[in-house]
Amino acid sequence: MSNIDPTVALLYDTIQSADFILVGAGAGLSAAAGLSFADEQMFARRYPYWVARGRHSEYHMFSFRDWTDAQQWAYMADHIHRIAVETPPLPLYQQLKALLTNKDYYIITSNVDRQFLRNQFPPKQLFEYQGSYDYLCCSAACTSDAWPFMPEMERMLQHINPDDSSVLPDYLPVCPHCGQPARLAFRDYPQYEQEKARYQQWLQQSEYGMLCIIEIGVGFNSPGVIRVPFERITGERERVKFFRITADYADSDIEIAYPEIPKPIADKSYSINMDAAIVIEQLMWLHRQKKI
């Protein structure tokens, strides 16, 4: 491969020489790996009811509120089934894992698709900031318990009314303690605070060496999770190099990623305005050359 981007080559060298590597992964990484929320053809096949009402992709459903609880559960059950059951571990994550092997790294992600865990990344080096789809909890907070969502998901999928795309009333998830409606727990499960504390501890430890920060596929859906904190860390530290990997899709009104670097940190930051799959492919080529 003779067309390696110079900044990608610099990133590879930085990965090799850094004492610590901090990776922040957003939806753009999973999209590059093949799990896209912008697939309108897939959406039309699975959700004709919502297409008829002006929705065209899963992206359009993230902020949608004009539905009943039963309709929301029907959609979420199918959406999560697609992500967590139908979608296999994605090879692009395996390639990223190979690049990080034997490095002192930590990953923070805003994704809830569990692709890092499903690709056997060490749980103690991963912080899923948004939590996951794995648990339910009580919407009335009668208990701090959380319980598995997957059995409820499978049950709901078998009892959806196609006329209005809603779960039949008797099969909506409820709290086993008080009978109030259940909700997805996301971050409200017992281990979450432990995971957060472990990430914060690693950040403190990384102050004592050269830090390579790699932001992959992060836009502005939740900038406070990765984008803004990474810029702050870059600004506060002297021994750091920050690489922002995200493709600016000029023709899309959905996939807008903003690869720009703020001026105050421009002297130690690099923008790689490319699809994450292309960047990781180039990094893997350099990695294989090193082993020859």
C-alpha positions as protocol buffer text, in pm:
chain_id: "A"
residue {
  index: 1
  type: MET
  ca { x: 0 y: 0 z: 0 }
}
residue {
  index: 2
  type: SER
  ca { x: 179 y: 310 z: -124 }
}
residue {
  index: 3
  type: ASN
  ca { x: -89 y: 571 z: -53 }
}
residue {
  index: 4
  type: ILE
  ca { x: -65 y: 589 z: 326 }
}
residue {
  index: 5
  type: ASP
  ca { x: -186 y: 924 z: 451 }
}
residue {
  index: 6
  type: PRO
  ca { x: 104 y: 1108 z: 625 }
}
residue {
  index: 7
  type: THR
  ca { x: -106 y: 1187 z: 931 }
}
residue {
  index: 8
  type: VAL
  ca { x: -212 y: 823 z: 959 }
}
residue {
  index: 9
  type: ALA
  ca { x: 158 y: 728 z: 947 }
}
residue {
  index: 10
  type: LEU
  ca { x: 224 y: 980 z: 1225 }
}
residue {
  index: 11
  type: LEU
  ca { x: -61 y: 829 z: 1426 }
}
residue {
  index: 12
  type: TYR
  ca { x: 88 y: 482 z: 1389 }
}
residue {
  index: 13
  type: ASP
  ca { x: 429 y: 601 z: 1508 }
}
residue {
  index: 14
  type: THR
  ca { x: 265 y: 779 z: 1800 }
}
residue {
  index: 15
  type: ILE
  ca { x: 77 y: 463 z: 1900 }
}
residue {
  index: 16
  type: GLN
  ca { x: 408 y: 277 z: 1904 }
}
residue {
  index: 17
  type: SER
  ca { x: 595 y: 537 z: 2110 }
}
residue {
  index: 18
  type: ALA
  ca { x: 325 y: 656 z: 2353 }
}
residue {
  index: 19
  type: ASP
  ca { x: 321 y: 545 z: 2716 }
}
residue {
  index: 20
  type: PHE
  ca { x: -57 y: 560 z: 2729 }
}
residue {
  index: 21
  type: ILE
  ca { x: -330 y: 548 z: 2463 }
}
residue {
  index: 22
  type: LEU
  ca { x: -678 y: 691 z: 2521 }
}
residue {
  index: 23
  type: VAL
  ca { x: -941 y: 593 z: 2264 }
}
residue {
  index: 24
  type: GLY
  ca { x: -1281 y: 759 z: 2234 }
}
residue {
  index: 25
  type: ALA
  ca { x: -1527 y: 585 z: 2003 }
}
residue {
  index: 26
  type: GLY
  ca { x: -1857 y: 718 z: 1875 }
}
residue {
  index: 27
  type: ALA
  ca { x: -2122 y: 599 z: 1632 }
}
residue {
  index: 28
  type: GLY
  ca { x: -1891 y: 668 z: 1338 }
}
residue {
  index: 29
  type: LEU
  ca { x: -1674 y: 370 z: 1433 }
}
residue {
  index: 30
  type: SER
  ca { x: -1964 y: 124 z: 1428 }
}
residue {
  index: 31
  type: ALA
  ca { x: -2097 y: 283 z: 1108 }
}
residue {
  index: 32
  type: ALA
  ca { x: -1757 y: 233 z: 944 }
}
residue {
  index: 33
  type: ALA
  ca { x: -1763 y: -126 z: 1068 }
}
residue {
  index: 34
  type: GLY
  ca { x: -2098 y: -188 z: 903 }
}
residue {
  index: 35
  type: LEU
  ca { x: -2357 y: -99 z: 1168 }
}
residue {
  index: 36
  type: SER
  ca { x: -2523 y: 211 z: 1029 }
}
residue {
  index: 37
  type: PHE
  ca { x: -2821 y: 397 z: 1171 }
}
residue {
  index: 38
  type: ALA
  ca { x: -2866 y: 585 z: 842 }
}
residue {
  index: 39
  type: ASP
  ca { x: -2967 y: 284 z: 629 }
}
residue {
  index: 40
  type: GLU
  ca { x: -3300 y: 393 z: 480 }
}
residue {
  index: 41
  type: GLN
  ca { x: -3359 y: 71 z: 284 }
}
residue {
  index: 42
  type: MET
  ca { x: -3323 y: -143 z: 595 }
}
residue {
  index: 43
  type: PHE
  ca { x: -3549 y: 96 z: 786 }
}
residue {
  index: 44
  type: ALA
  ca { x: -3817 y: 77 z: 516 }
}
residue {
  index: 45
  type: ARG
  ca { x: -3816 y: -304 z: 531 }
}
residue {
  index: 46
  type: ARG
  ca { x: -3844 y: -325 z: 907 }
}
residue {
  index: 47
  type: TYR
  ca { x: -4059 y: -25 z: 989 }
}
residue {
  index: 48
  type: PRO
  ca { x: -4312 y: 46 z: 711 }
}
residue {
  index: 49
  type: TYR
  ca { x: -4553 y: 186 z: 970 }
}
residue {
  index: 50
  type: TRP
  ca { x: -4306 y: 462 z: 1061 }
}
residue {
  index: 51
  type: VAL
  ca { x: -4199 y: 526 z: 702 }
}
residue {
  index: 52
  type: ALA
  ca { x: -4564 y: 600 z: 623 }
}
residue {
  index: 53
  type: ARG
  ca { x: -4550 y: 861 z: 899 }
}
residue {
  index: 54
  type: GLY
  ca { x: -4244 y: 1044 z: 777 }
}
residue {
  index: 55
  type: ARG
  ca { x: -3958 y: 859 z: 946 }
}
residue {
  index: 56
  type: HIS
  ca { x: -3679 y: 731 z: 719 }
}
residue {
  index: 57
  type: SER
  ca { x: -3392 y: 598 z: 932 }
}
residue {
  index: 58
  type: GLU
  ca { x: -3297 y: 500 z: 1283 }
}
residue {
  index: 59
  type: TYR
  ca { x: -3125 y: 838 z: 1316 }
}
residue {
  index: 60
  type: HIS
  ca { x: -3465 y: 998 z: 1271 }
}
residue {
  index: 61
  type: MET
  ca { x: -3602 y: 792 z: 1560 }
}
residue {
  index: 62
  type: PHE
  ca { x: -3343 y: 897 z: 1819 }
}
residue {
  index: 63
  type: SER
  ca { x: -3522 y: 1221 z: 1898 }
}
residue {
  index: 64
  type: PHE
  ca { x: -3874 y: 1104 z: 1805 }
}
residue {
  index: 65
  type: ARG
  ca { x: -4135 y: 1154 z: 2079 }
}
residue {
  index: 66
  type: ASP
  ca { x: -4472 y: 1137 z: 1904 }
}
residue {
  index: 67
  type: TRP
  ca { x: -4559 y: 780 z: 1997 }
}
residue {
  index: 68
  type: THR
  ca { x: -4720 y: 579 z: 2276 }
}
residue {
  index: 69
  type: ASP
  ca { x: -4514 y: 384 z: 2527 }
}
residue {
  index: 70
  type: ALA
  ca { x: -4630 y: 62 z: 2360 }
}
residue {
  index: 71
  type: GLN
  ca { x: -4510 y: 185 z: 2020 }
}
residue {
  index: 72
  type: GLN
  ca { x: -4178 y: 296 z: 2163 }
}
residue {
  index: 73
  type: TRP
  ca { x: -4121 y: -45 z: 2323 }
}
residue {
  index: 74
  type: ALA
  ca { x: -4208 y: -222 z: 1997 }
}
residue {
  index: 75
  type: TYR
  ca { x: -3954 y: -14 z: 1809 }
}
residue {
  index: 76
  type: MET
  ca { x: -3684 y: -38 z: 2075 }
}
residue {
  index: 77
  type: ALA
  ca { x: -3723 y: -415 z: 2109 }
}
residue {
  index: 78
  type: ASP
  ca { x: -3671 y: -464 z: 1736 }
}
residue {
  index: 79
  type: HIS
  ca { x: -3394 y: -202 z: 1713 }
}
residue {
  index: 80
  type: ILE
  ca { x: -3200 y: -358 z: 2001 }
}
residue {
  index: 81
  type: HIS
  ca { x: -3252 y: -707 z: 1861 }
}
residue {
  index: 82
  type: ARG
  ca { x: -3092 y: -592 z: 1536 }
}
residue {
  index: 83
  type: ILE
  ca { x: -2795 y: -444 z: 1717 }
}
residue {
  index: 84
  type: ALA
  ca { x: -2738 y: -697 z: 1994 }
}
residue {
  index: 85
  type: VAL
  ca { x: -2851 y: -1026 z: 1839 }
}
residue {
  index: 86
  type: GLU
  ca { x: -2857 y: -1006 z: 1460 }
}
residue {
  index: 87
  type: THR
  ca { x: -2536 y: -805 z: 1419 }
}
residue {
  index: 88
  type: PRO
  ca { x: -2228 y: -1022 z: 1479 }
}
residue {
  index: 89
  type: PRO
  ca { x: -1899 y: -901 z: 1630 }
}
residue {
  index: 90
  type: LEU
  ca { x: -1765 y: -665 z: 1364 }
}
residue {
  index: 91
  type: PRO
  ca { x: -1414 y: -732 z: 1220 }
}
residue {
  index: 92
  type: LEU
  ca { x: -1311 y: -365 z: 1224 }
}
residue {
  index: 93
  type: TYR
  ca { x: -1312 y: -380 z: 1603 }
}
residue {
  index: 94
  type: GLN
  ca { x: -1081 y: -682 z: 1589 }
}
residue {
  index: 95
  type: GLN
  ca { x: -838 y: -481 z: 1378 }
}
residue {
  index: 96
  type: LEU
  ca { x: -844 y: -196 z: 1627 }
}
residue {
  index: 97
  type: LYS
  ca { x: -784 y: -445 z: 1905 }
}
residue {
  index: 98
  type: ALA
  ca { x: -478 y: -582 z: 1721 }
}
residue {
  index: 99
  type: LEU
  ca { x: -334 y: -231 z: 1697 }
}
residue {
  index: 100
  type: LEU
  ca { x: -371 y: -180 z: 2071 }
}
residue {
  index: 101
  type: THR
  ca { x: -245 y: -519 z: 2189 }
}
residue {
  index: 102
  type: ASN
  ca { x: 34 y: -493 z: 2448 }
}
residue {
  index: 103
  type: LYS
  ca { x: -31 y: -119 z: 2490 }
}
residue {
  index: 104
  type: ASP
  ca { x: -148 y: 56 z: 2806 }
}
residue {
  index: 105
  type: TYR
  ca { x: -479 y: 179 z: 2671 }
}
residue {
  index: 106
  type: TYR
  ca { x: -826 y: 272 z: 2785 }
}
residue {
  index: 107
  type: ILE
  ca { x: -1142 y: 310 z: 2579 }
}
residue {
  index: 108
  type: ILE
  ca { x: -1441 y: 532 z: 2645 }
}
residue {
  index: 109
  type: THR
  ca { x: -1737 y: 495 z: 2413 }
}
residue {
  index: 110
  type: SER
  ca { x: -2075 y: 659 z: 2372 }
}
residue {
  index: 111
  type: ASN
  ca { x: -2198 y: 352 z: 2182 }
}
residue {
  index: 112
  type: VAL
  ca { x: -2439 y: 109 z: 2342 }
}
residue {
  index: 113
  type: ASP
  ca { x: -2396 y: -169 z: 2085 }
}
residue {
  index: 114
  type: ARG
  ca { x: -2146 y: -359 z: 2308 }
}
residue {
  index: 115
  type: GLN
  ca { x: -1916 y: -421 z: 2009 }
}
residue {
  index: 116
  type: PHE
  ca { x: -1606 y: -372 z: 2224 }
}
residue {
  index: 117
  type: LEU
  ca { x: -1711 y: -639 z: 2472 }
}
residue {
  index: 118
  type: ARG
  ca { x: -1839 y: -869 z: 2199 }
}
residue {
  index: 119
  type: ASN
  ca { x: -1496 y: -845 z: 2036 }
}
residue {
  index: 120
  type: GLN
  ca { x: -1328 y: -944 z: 2362 }
}
residue {
  index: 121
  type: PHE
  ca { x: -1177 y: -610 z: 2461 }
}
residue {
  index: 122
  type: PRO
  ca { x: -1085 y: -633 z: 2832 }
}
residue {
  index: 123
  type: PRO
  ca { x: -1377 y: -502 z: 3040 }
}
residue {
  index: 124
  type: LYS
  ca { x: -1138 y: -335 z: 3284 }
}
residue {
  index: 125
  type: GLN
  ca { x: -1002 y: -117 z: 3003 }
}
residue {
  index: 126
  type: LEU
  ca { x: -1343 y: -3 z: 2879 }
}
residue {
  index: 127
  type: PHE
  ca { x: -1590 y: 259 z: 2998 }
}
residue {
  index: 128
  type: GLU
  ca { x: -1931 y: 251 z: 2826 }
}
residue {
  index: 129
  type: TYR
  ca { x: -2034 y: 603 z: 2922 }
}
residue {
  index: 130
  type: GLN
  ca { x: -2394 y: 569 z: 2806 }
}
residue {
  index: 131
  type: GLY
  ca { x: -2433 y: 230 z: 2969 }
}
residue {
  index: 132
  type: SER
  ca { x: -2597 y: -38 z: 2763 }
}
residue {
  index: 133
  type: TYR
  ca { x: -2925 y: -192 z: 2653 }
}
residue {
  index: 134
  type: ASP
  ca { x: -2869 y: -495 z: 2875 }
}
residue {
  index: 135
  type: TYR
  ca { x: -3072 y: -390 z: 3177 }
}
residue {
  index: 136
  type: LEU
  ca { x: -3414 y: -266 z: 3285 }
}
residue {
  index: 137
  type: CYS
  ca { x: -3497 y: -76 z: 3602 }
}
residue {
  index: 138
  type: CYS
  ca { x: -3805 y: 67 z: 3770 }
}
residue {
  index: 139
  type: SER
  ca { x: -3929 y: 396 z: 3625 }
}
residue {
  index: 140
  type: ALA
  ca { x: -4064 y: 489 z: 3969 }
}
residue {
  index: 141
  type: ALA
  ca { x: -3726 y: 412 z: 4133 }
}
residue {
  index: 142
  type: CYS
  ca { x: -3883 y: 190 z: 4397 }
}
residue {
  index: 143
  type: THR
  ca { x: -3560 y: -12 z: 4397 }
}
residue {
  index: 144
  type: SER
  ca { x: -3201 y: 22 z: 4281 }
}
residue {
  index: 145
  type: ASP
  ca { x: -3219 y: -326 z: 4128 }
}
residue {
  index: 146
  type: ALA
  ca { x: -3160 y: -379 z: 3756 }
}
residue {
  index: 147
  type: TRP
  ca { x: -3259 y: -692 z: 3570 }
}
residue {
  index: 148
  type: PRO
  ca { x: -3188 y: -840 z: 3224 }
}
residue {
  index: 149
  type: PHE
  ca { x: -3369 y: -683 z: 2932 }
}
residue {
  index: 150
  type: MET
  ca { x: -3314 y: -958 z: 2673 }
}
residue {
  index: 151
  type: PRO
  ca { x: -3585 y: -1199 z: 2798 }
}
residue {
  index: 152
  type: GLU
  ca { x: -3837 y: -911 z: 2801 }
}
residue {
  index: 153
  type: MET
  ca { x: -3723 y: -808 z: 2453 }
}
residue {
  index: 154
  type: GLU
  ca { x: -3782 y: -1155 z: 2311 }
}
residue {
  index: 155
  type: ARG
  ca { x: -4125 y: -1169 z: 2472 }
}
residue {
  index: 156
  type: MET
  ca { x: -4229 y: -829 z: 2335 }
}
residue {
  index: 157
  type: LEU
  ca { x: -4115 y: -916 z: 1983 }
}
residue {
  index: 158
  type: GLN
  ca { x: -4364 y: -1203 z: 1981 }
}
residue {
  index: 159
  type: HIS
  ca { x: -4655 y: -977 z: 2075 }
}
residue {
  index: 160
  type: ILE
  ca { x: -4649 y: -670 z: 1849 }
}
residue {
  index: 161
  type: ASN
  ca { x: -4968 y: -542 z: 1689 }
}
residue {
  index: 162
  type: PRO
  ca { x: -4879 y: -470 z: 1322 }
}
residue {
  index: 163
  type: ASP
  ca { x: -5173 y: -231 z: 1283 }
}
residue {
  index: 164
  type: ASP
  ca { x: -5011 y: 39 z: 1494 }
}
residue {
  index: 165
  type: SER
  ca { x: -4663 y: -111 z: 1559 }
}
residue {
  index: 166
  type: SER
  ca { x: -4717 y: -140 z: 1934 }
}
residue {
  index: 167
  type: VAL
  ca { x: -4657 y: -405 z: 2199 }
}
residue {
  index: 168
  type: LEU
  ca { x: -4979 y: -560 z: 2325 }
}
residue {
  index: 169
  type: PRO
  ca { x: -5064 y: -418 z: 2670 }
}
residue {
  index: 170
  type: ASP
  ca { x: -5019 y: -743 z: 2865 }
}
residue {
  index: 171
  type: TYR
  ca { x: -4659 y: -775 z: 2749 }
}
residue {
  index: 172
  type: LEU
  ca { x: -4517 y: -434 z: 2834 }
}
residue {
  index: 173
  type: PRO
  ca { x: -4225 y: -460 z: 3081 }
}
residue {
  index: 174
  type: VAL
  ca { x: -4304 y: -370 z: 3441 }
}
residue {
  index: 175
  type: CYS
  ca { x: -4109 y: -359 z: 3765 }
}
residue {
  index: 176
  type: PRO
  ca { x: -4130 y: -698 z: 3943 }
}
residue {
  index: 177
  type: HIS
  ca { x: -4133 y: -521 z: 4282 }
}
residue {
  index: 178
  type: CYS
  ca { x: -4404 y: -255 z: 4246 }
}
residue {
  index: 179
  type: GLY
  ca { x: -4566 y: -318 z: 3907 }
}
residue {
  index: 180
  type: GLN
  ca { x: -4488 y: 27 z: 3770 }
}
residue {
  index: 181
  type: PRO
  ca { x: -4357 y: 54 z: 3410 }
}
residue {
  index: 182
  type: ALA
  ca { x: -3996 y: -48 z: 3363 }
}
residue {
  index: 183
  type: ARG
  ca { x: -3746 y: 151 z: 3159 }
}
residue {
  index: 184
  type: LEU
  ca { x: -3408 y: 82 z: 3001 }
}
residue {
  index: 185
  type: ALA
  ca { x: -3150 y: 129 z: 3274 }
}
residue {
  index: 186
  type: PHE
  ca { x: -2867 y: 263 z: 3054 }
}
residue {
  index: 187
  type: ARG
  ca { x: -2637 y: 396 z: 3331 }
}
residue {
  index: 188
  type: ASP
  ca { x: -2856 y: 295 z: 3627 }
}
residue {
  index: 189
  type: TYR
  ca { x: -2702 y: -40 z: 3714 }
}
residue {
  index: 190
  type: PRO
  ca { x: -2478 y: -124 z: 4013 }
}
residue {
  index: 191
  type: GLN
  ca { x: -2147 y: -166 z: 3827 }
}
residue {
  index: 192
  type: TYR
  ca { x: -2165 y: 164 z: 3639 }
}
residue {
  index: 193
  type: GLU
  ca { x: -2007 y: 382 z: 3909 }
}
residue {
  index: 194
  type: GLN
  ca { x: -1724 y: 130 z: 3949 }
}
residue {
  index: 195
  type: GLU
  ca { x: -1653 y: 146 z: 3576 }
}
residue {
  index: 196
  type: LYS
  ca { x: -1655 y: 526 z: 3584 }
}
residue {
  index: 197
  type: ALA
  ca { x: -1415 y: 536 z: 3880 }
}
residue {
  index: 198
  type: ARG
  ca { x: -1178 y: 292 z: 3708 }
}
residue {
  index: 199
  type: TYR
  ca { x: -1165 y: 517 z: 3400 }
}
residue {
  index: 200
  type: GLN
  ca { x: -1097 y: 826 z: 3611 }
}
residue {
  index: 201
  type: GLN
  ca { x: -817 y: 643 z: 3793 }
}
residue {
  index: 202
  type: TRP
  ca { x: -653 y: 547 z: 3461 }
}
residue {
  index: 203
  type: LEU
  ca { x: -672 y: 908 z: 3343 }
}
residue {
  index: 204
  type: GLN
  ca { x: -485 y: 1016 z: 3655 }
}
residue {
  index: 205
  type: GLN
  ca { x: -218 y: 750 z: 3601 }
}
residue {
  index: 206
  type: SER
  ca { x: -170 y: 859 z: 3239 }
}
residue {
  index: 207
  type: GLU
  ca { x: -55 y: 1202 z: 3354 }
}
residue {
  index: 208
  type: TYR
  ca { x: 290 y: 1052 z: 3415 }
}
residue {
  index: 209
  type: GLY
  ca { x: 378 y: 974 z: 3054 }
}
residue {
  index: 210
  type: MET
  ca { x: 328 y: 1055 z: 2689 }
}
residue {
  index: 211
  type: LEU
  ca { x: -41 y: 1026 z: 2601 }
}
residue {
  index: 212
  type: CYS
  ca { x: -178 y: 947 z: 2257 }
}
residue {
  index: 213
  type: ILE
  ca { x: -546 y: 1040 z: 2228 }
}
residue {
  index: 214
  type: ILE
  ca { x: -746 y: 886 z: 1942 }
}
residue {
  index: 215
  type: GLU
  ca { x: -1101 y: 1005 z: 1882 }
}
residue {
  index: 216
  type: ILE
  ca { x: -1289 y: 791 z: 1629 }
}
residue {
  index: 217
  type: GLY
  ca { x: -1624 y: 871 z: 1471 }
}
residue {
  index: 218
  type: VAL
  ca { x: -1741 y: 1125 z: 1729 }
}
residue {
  index: 219
  type: GLY
  ca { x: -1975 y: 1403 z: 1628 }
}
residue {
  index: 220
  type: PHE
  ca { x: -2206 y: 1633 z: 1822 }
}
residue {
  index: 221
  type: ASN
  ca { x: -2488 y: 1400 z: 1927 }
}
residue {
  index: 222
  type: SER
  ca { x: -2332 y: 1388 z: 2275 }
}
residue {
  index: 223
  type: PRO
  ca { x: -2022 y: 1611 z: 2269 }
}
residue {
  index: 224
  type: GLY
  ca { x: -1992 y: 1614 z: 2647 }
}
residue {
  index: 225
  type: VAL
  ca { x: -1908 y: 1243 z: 2654 }
}
residue {
  index: 226
  type: ILE
  ca { x: -1589 y: 1236 z: 2446 }
}
residue {
  index: 227
  type: ARG
  ca { x: -1535 y: 1535 z: 2218 }
}
residue {
  index: 228
  type: VAL
  ca { x: -1524 y: 1818 z: 2474 }
}
residue {
  index: 229
  type: PRO
  ca { x: -1339 y: 1620 z: 2746 }
}
residue {
  index: 230
  type: PHE
  ca { x: -1074 y: 1508 z: 2495 }
}
residue {
  index: 231
  type: GLU
  ca { x: -1016 y: 1866 z: 2383 }
}
residue {
  index: 232
  type: ARG
  ca { x: -988 y: 1971 z: 2747 }
}
residue {
  index: 233
  type: ILE
  ca { x: -735 y: 1696 z: 2829 }
}
residue {
  index: 234
  type: THR
  ca { x: -531 y: 1792 z: 2523 }
}
residue {
  index: 235
  type: GLY
  ca { x: -528 y: 2156 z: 2630 }
}
residue {
  index: 236
  type: GLU
  ca { x: -429 y: 2079 z: 2988 }
}
residue {
  index: 237
  type: ARG
  ca { x: -141 y: 1842 z: 2919 }
}
residue {
  index: 238
  type: GLU
  ca { x: 195 y: 1905 z: 2763 }
}
residue {
  index: 239
  type: ARG
  ca { x: 296 y: 1551 z: 2670 }
}
residue {
  index: 240
  type: VAL
  ca { x: 4 y: 1466 z: 2444 }
}
residue {
  index: 241
  type: LYS
  ca { x: -87 y: 1420 z: 2079 }
}
residue {
  index: 242
  type: PHE
  ca { x: -453 y: 1425 z: 1981 }
}
residue {
  index: 243
  type: PHE
  ca { x: -588 y: 1263 z: 1663 }
}
residue {
  index: 244
  type: ARG
  ca { x: -947 y: 1329 z: 1555 }
}
residue {
  index: 245
  type: ILE
  ca { x: -1065 y: 1066 z: 1303 }
}
residue {
  index: 246
  type: THR
  ca { x: -1401 y: 1144 z: 1146 }
}
residue {
  index: 247
  type: ALA
  ca { x: -1533 y: 1185 z: 795 }
}
residue {
  index: 248
  type: ASP
  ca { x: -1718 y: 1503 z: 706 }
}
residue {
  index: 249
  type: TYR
  ca { x: -1996 y: 1383 z: 474 }
}
residue {
  index: 250
  type: ALA
  ca { x: -2063 y: 1702 z: 280 }
}
residue {
  index: 251
  type: ASP
  ca { x: -2364 y: 1560 z: 94 }
}
residue {
  index: 252
  type: SER
  ca { x: -2545 y: 1430 z: 401 }
}
residue {
  index: 253
  type: ASP
  ca { x: -2777 y: 1616 z: 636 }
}
residue {
  index: 254
  type: ILE
  ca { x: -2750 y: 1330 z: 887 }
}
residue {
  index: 255
  type: GLU
  ca { x: -2386 y: 1222 z: 903 }
}
residue {
  index: 256
  type: ILE
  ca { x: -2222 y: 1551 z: 999 }
}
residue {
  index: 257
  type: ALA
  ca { x: -1908 y: 1490 z: 1201 }
}
residue {
  index: 258
  type: TYR
  ca { x: -1707 y: 1814 z: 1205 }
}
residue {
  index: 259
  type: PRO
  ca { x: -1340 y: 1708 z: 1182 }
}
residue {
  index: 260
  type: GLU
  ca { x: -1212 y: 2056 z: 1271 }
}
residue {
  index: 261
  type: ILE
  ca { x: -959 y: 2113 z: 1550 }
}
residue {
  index: 262
  type: PRO
  ca { x: -999 y: 2411 z: 1788 }
}
residue {
  index: 263
  type: LYS
  ca { x: -722 y: 2667 z: 1749 }
}
residue {
  index: 264
  type: PRO
  ca { x: -602 y: 2661 z: 2113 }
}
residue {
  index: 265
  type: ILE
  ca { x: -494 y: 2296 z: 2078 }
}
residue {
  index: 266
  type: ALA
  ca { x: -395 y: 2298 z: 1709 }
}
residue {
  index: 267
  type: ASP
  ca { x: -22 y: 2271 z: 1786 }
}
residue {
  index: 268
  type: LYS
  ca { x: -64 y: 1919 z: 1931 }
}
residue {
  index: 269
  type: SER
  ca { x: -370 y: 1798 z: 1743 }
}
residue {
  index: 270
  type: TYR
  ca { x: -433 y: 1638 z: 1404 }
}
residue {
  index: 271
  type: SER
  ca { x: -751 y: 1603 z: 1200 }
}
residue {
  index: 272
  type: ILE
  ca { x: -788 y: 1291 z: 985 }
}
residue {
  index: 273
  type: ASN
  ca { x: -1090 y: 1363 z: 768 }
}
residue {
  index: 274
  type: MET
  ca { x: -1141 y: 1004 z: 654 }
}
residue {
  index: 275
  type: ASP
  ca { x: -1373 y: 714 z: 719 }
}
residue {
  index: 276
  type: ALA
  ca { x: -1256 y: 516 z: 1022 }
}
residue {
  index: 277
  type: ALA
  ca { x: -1242 y: 192 z: 822 }
}
residue {
  index: 278
  type: ILE
  ca { x: -992 y: 344 z: 577 }
}
residue {
  index: 279
  type: VAL
  ca { x: -777 y: 480 z: 860 }
}
residue {
  index: 280
  type: ILE
  ca { x: -771 y: 147 z: 1045 }
}
residue {
  index: 281
  type: GLU
  ca { x: -694 y: -37 z: 721 }
}
residue {
  index: 282
  type: GLN
  ca { x: -390 y: 187 z: 667 }
}
residue {
  index: 283
  type: LEU
  ca { x: -281 y: 145 z: 1028 }
}
residue {
  index: 284
  type: MET
  ca { x: -310 y: -232 z: 995 }
}
residue {
  index: 285
  type: TRP
  ca { x: -97 y: -227 z: 679 }
}
residue {
  index: 286
  type: LEU
  ca { x: 174 y: -40 z: 867 }
}
residue {
  index: 287
  type: HIS
  ca { x: 135 y: -284 z: 1156 }
}
residue {
  index: 288
  type: ARG
  ca { x: 185 y: -585 z: 928 }
}
residue {
  index: 289
  type: GLN
  ca { x: 491 y: -426 z: 769 }
}
residue {
  index: 290
  type: LYS
  ca { x: 647 y: -387 z: 1110 }
}
residue {
  index: 291
  type: LYS
  ca { x: 609 y: -761 z: 1172 }
}
residue {
  index: 292
  type: ILE
  ca { x: 770 y: -867 z: 844 }
}
